[in-house]
mmCIF file of C-alpha atoms and ligand atoms in Angstrom:
data_model
loop_
_atom_site.group_PDB
_atom_site.id
_atom_site.type_symbol
_atom_site.label_atom_id
_atom_site.label_comp_id
_atom_site.label_asym_id
_atom_site.label_seq_id
_atom_site.Cartn_x
_atom_site.Cartn_y
_atom_site.Cartn_z
ATOM 1 C CA MET A 114 83.930 106.481 -6.844
ATOM 2 C CA ASN A 115 82.487 106.379 -10.011
ATOM 3 C CA THR A 116 85.932 104.949 -11.322
ATOM 4 C CA ILE A 117 85.705 101.550 -9.308
ATOM 5 C CA VAL A 118 82.197 101.191 -10.222
ATOM 6 C CA ILE A 119 83.442 101.583 -14.426
ATOM 7 C CA ASN A 120 86.862 99.360 -12.902
ATOM 8 C CA LEU A 121 84.271 96.314 -11.081
ATOM 9 C CA ALA A 122 81.869 96.953 -14.550
ATOM 10 C CA GLY A 123 85.023 96.234 -17.031
ATOM 11 C CA ILE A 124 86.860 93.270 -15.157
ATOM 12 C CA LEU A 125 82.923 92.123 -15.269
ATOM 13 C CA VAL A 126 83.071 92.153 -19.373
ATOM 14 C CA ILE A 127 85.989 90.805 -19.386
ATOM 15 C CA ALA A 128 85.368 87.373 -17.156
ATOM 16 C CA LEU A 129 82.278 87.757 -19.124
ATOM 17 C CA ILE A 130 84.450 87.305 -22.249
ATOM 18 C CA VAL A 131 87.052 84.671 -21.578
ATOM 19 C CA TRP A 132 83.592 83.430 -19.989
ATOM 20 C CA TRP A 133 81.774 82.778 -23.092
ATOM 21 C CA PHE A 134 84.917 82.211 -25.307
ATOM 22 C CA TRP A 135 86.779 79.479 -23.519
ATOM 23 C CA MET A 136 84.770 78.449 -20.642
ATOM 24 C CA SER A 137 81.236 77.860 -21.312
ATOM 25 C CA ARG A 138 79.992 74.229 -22.292
ATOM 26 C CA PRO A 139 76.637 74.209 -23.637
ATOM 27 C CA PRO A 140 75.235 71.084 -23.135
ATOM 28 C CA ALA A 141 75.837 68.587 -25.873
ATOM 29 C CA ARG A 142 73.804 67.379 -28.297
ATOM 30 C CA ARG A 143 73.659 64.451 -28.901
ATOM 31 C CA VAL A 144 72.682 62.733 -32.811
ATOM 32 C CA SER A 145 69.621 60.589 -33.213
ATOM 33 C CA GLY A 146 69.441 58.733 -36.674
ATOM 34 C CA GLY A 147 70.691 59.705 -39.815
ATOM 35 C CA GLY A 148 70.725 62.669 -41.762
ATOM 36 C CA PRO A 149 72.825 66.021 -41.303
ATOM 37 C CA ILE A 150 73.417 67.694 -38.292
ATOM 38 C CA GLU A 151 72.784 71.233 -38.539
ATOM 39 C CA ILE A 152 74.531 73.988 -37.017
ATOM 40 C CA ILE A 153 74.165 77.278 -36.954
ATOM 41 C CA VAL A 154 76.869 80.110 -37.300
ATOM 42 C CA ASN A 155 76.678 83.385 -35.782
ATOM 43 C CA ASN A 156 77.859 85.757 -33.457
ATOM 44 C CA GLY A 157 80.603 84.458 -32.629
ATOM 45 C CA VAL A 158 79.250 80.852 -31.538
ATOM 46 C CA TYR A 159 78.340 77.760 -33.138
ATOM 47 C CA THR A 160 75.444 76.422 -32.072
ATOM 48 C CA PRO A 161 74.559 74.150 -30.953
ATOM 49 C CA ALA A 162 78.912 73.614 -30.066
ATOM 50 C CA ARG A 163 79.077 70.449 -28.392
ATOM 51 C CA ILE A 164 77.834 67.376 -30.232
ATOM 52 C CA GLU A 165 77.811 63.494 -29.305
ATOM 53 C CA VAL A 166 78.409 61.347 -32.054
ATOM 54 C CA PRO A 167 79.517 57.359 -32.931
ATOM 55 C CA ALA A 168 82.994 56.921 -33.205
ATOM 56 C CA GLY A 169 83.999 55.399 -36.318
ATOM 57 C CA GLN A 170 80.965 56.257 -38.112
ATOM 58 C CA PRO A 171 80.845 59.171 -40.777
ATOM 59 C CA VAL A 172 78.959 62.284 -39.758
ATOM 60 C CA THR A 173 77.516 64.622 -42.069
ATOM 61 C CA LEU A 174 77.545 68.249 -40.474
ATOM 62 C CA ARG A 175 75.075 71.535 -42.418
ATOM 63 C CA PHE A 176 77.000 74.867 -41.286
ATOM 64 C CA LEU A 177 74.214 77.133 -41.670
ATOM 65 C CA ARG A 178 76.137 80.637 -40.989
ATOM 66 C CA LYS A 179 74.836 83.547 -40.880
ATOM 67 C CA TYR A 180 77.180 85.540 -39.650
ATOM 68 C CA PRO A 181 79.393 87.747 -42.837
ATOM 69 C CA SER A 182 82.151 88.326 -41.438
ATOM 70 C CA PRO A 183 85.162 86.669 -42.856
ATOM 71 C CA CYS A 184 85.822 84.974 -38.890
ATOM 72 C CA ALA A 185 83.003 82.615 -39.869
ATOM 73 C CA GLU A 186 83.777 81.810 -43.179
ATOM 74 C CA LYS A 187 86.074 78.477 -42.741
ATOM 75 C CA ALA A 188 85.395 75.839 -39.795
ATOM 76 C CA LEU A 189 88.444 73.200 -39.605
ATOM 77 C CA PHE A 190 88.998 69.938 -38.356
ATOM 78 C CA ASP A 191 92.394 70.254 -37.270
ATOM 79 C CA ASP A 192 92.755 66.702 -35.899
ATOM 80 C CA LEU A 193 90.604 65.427 -38.574
ATOM 81 C CA GLY A 194 92.013 66.922 -41.502
ATOM 82 C CA VAL A 195 89.267 68.928 -42.936
ATOM 83 C CA SER A 196 88.272 72.490 -43.510
ATOM 84 C CA ALA A 197 84.853 73.492 -45.602
ATOM 85 C CA ASP A 198 84.489 77.182 -46.956
ATOM 86 C CA LEU A 199 81.088 78.091 -45.705
ATOM 87 C CA PRO A 200 78.609 80.879 -47.791
ATOM 88 C CA VAL A 201 76.483 83.119 -45.938
ATOM 89 C CA GLY A 202 72.669 82.339 -46.051
ATOM 90 C CA LYS A 203 74.096 78.840 -47.595
ATOM 91 C CA PRO A 204 73.503 75.777 -46.179
ATOM 92 C CA ARG A 205 76.978 73.553 -46.488
ATOM 93 C CA ASP A 206 77.346 69.921 -45.918
ATOM 94 C CA VAL A 207 80.985 68.934 -44.514
ATOM 95 C CA THR A 208 81.442 65.088 -44.176
ATOM 96 C CA VAL A 209 83.573 63.895 -40.995
ATOM 97 C CA MET A 210 85.026 60.615 -39.282
ATOM 98 C CA PRO A 211 86.166 60.987 -35.647
ATOM 99 C CA PRO A 212 88.296 57.666 -36.271
ATOM 100 C CA LYS A 213 87.717 56.452 -32.113
ATOM 101 C CA SER A 214 86.251 57.839 -29.087
ATOM 102 C CA GLY A 215 87.764 61.432 -28.135
ATOM 103 C CA GLU A 216 87.057 64.466 -28.078
ATOM 104 C CA TYR A 217 87.773 67.044 -32.017
ATOM 105 C CA GLU A 218 87.375 70.502 -31.484
ATOM 106 C CA SER A 219 86.378 72.747 -34.630
ATOM 107 C CA THR A 220 87.135 75.684 -34.636
ATOM 108 C CA CYS A 221 86.817 78.949 -37.687
ATOM 109 C CA GLN A 222 90.284 80.522 -38.525
ATOM 110 C CA MET A 223 90.872 82.694 -35.401
ATOM 111 C CA ARG A 224 89.375 80.217 -33.003
ATOM 112 C CA LEU A 225 87.237 82.330 -31.968
ATOM 113 C CA TYR A 226 84.543 79.930 -33.259
ATOM 114 C CA ARG A 227 84.849 77.061 -31.145
ATOM 115 C CA GLY A 228 82.837 73.467 -31.205
ATOM 116 C CA MET A 229 83.816 70.345 -30.281
ATOM 117 C CA LEU A 230 82.540 66.780 -31.577
ATOM 118 C CA VAL A 231 82.312 64.039 -29.129
ATOM 119 C CA ALA A 232 82.941 60.984 -30.175
ATOM 120 C CA CYS A 233 81.776 57.293 -28.154
HETATM 121 CU CU1 LIG B 300 87.391 83.407 -36.883
#
């Protein structure tokens, strides 16, 4: 009986982890006006993780890394050819330009942190 409960709990935890890292779709944040968009880097997530930006215009993202683990030390935009080092506790501005409308993923070097720039 106890084994079954423990197994179920284990499955639940795994499902939660899978959902958290791969399937959660937080609501997009739309950019209004100029100024950098602040992104908090902490506990395995970017906040906000999904940001809508205008296509074909440079946009500045201000990464604020609060998590000291080396996992969080880089922000990579593979599709945009951008890679930035993020210092702990100090804002780091990264300017990117999505060339056309579409989704552009940002990740850490291990791909645990996942963010999405939605250009339209
Ligand atoms: Cu990582």
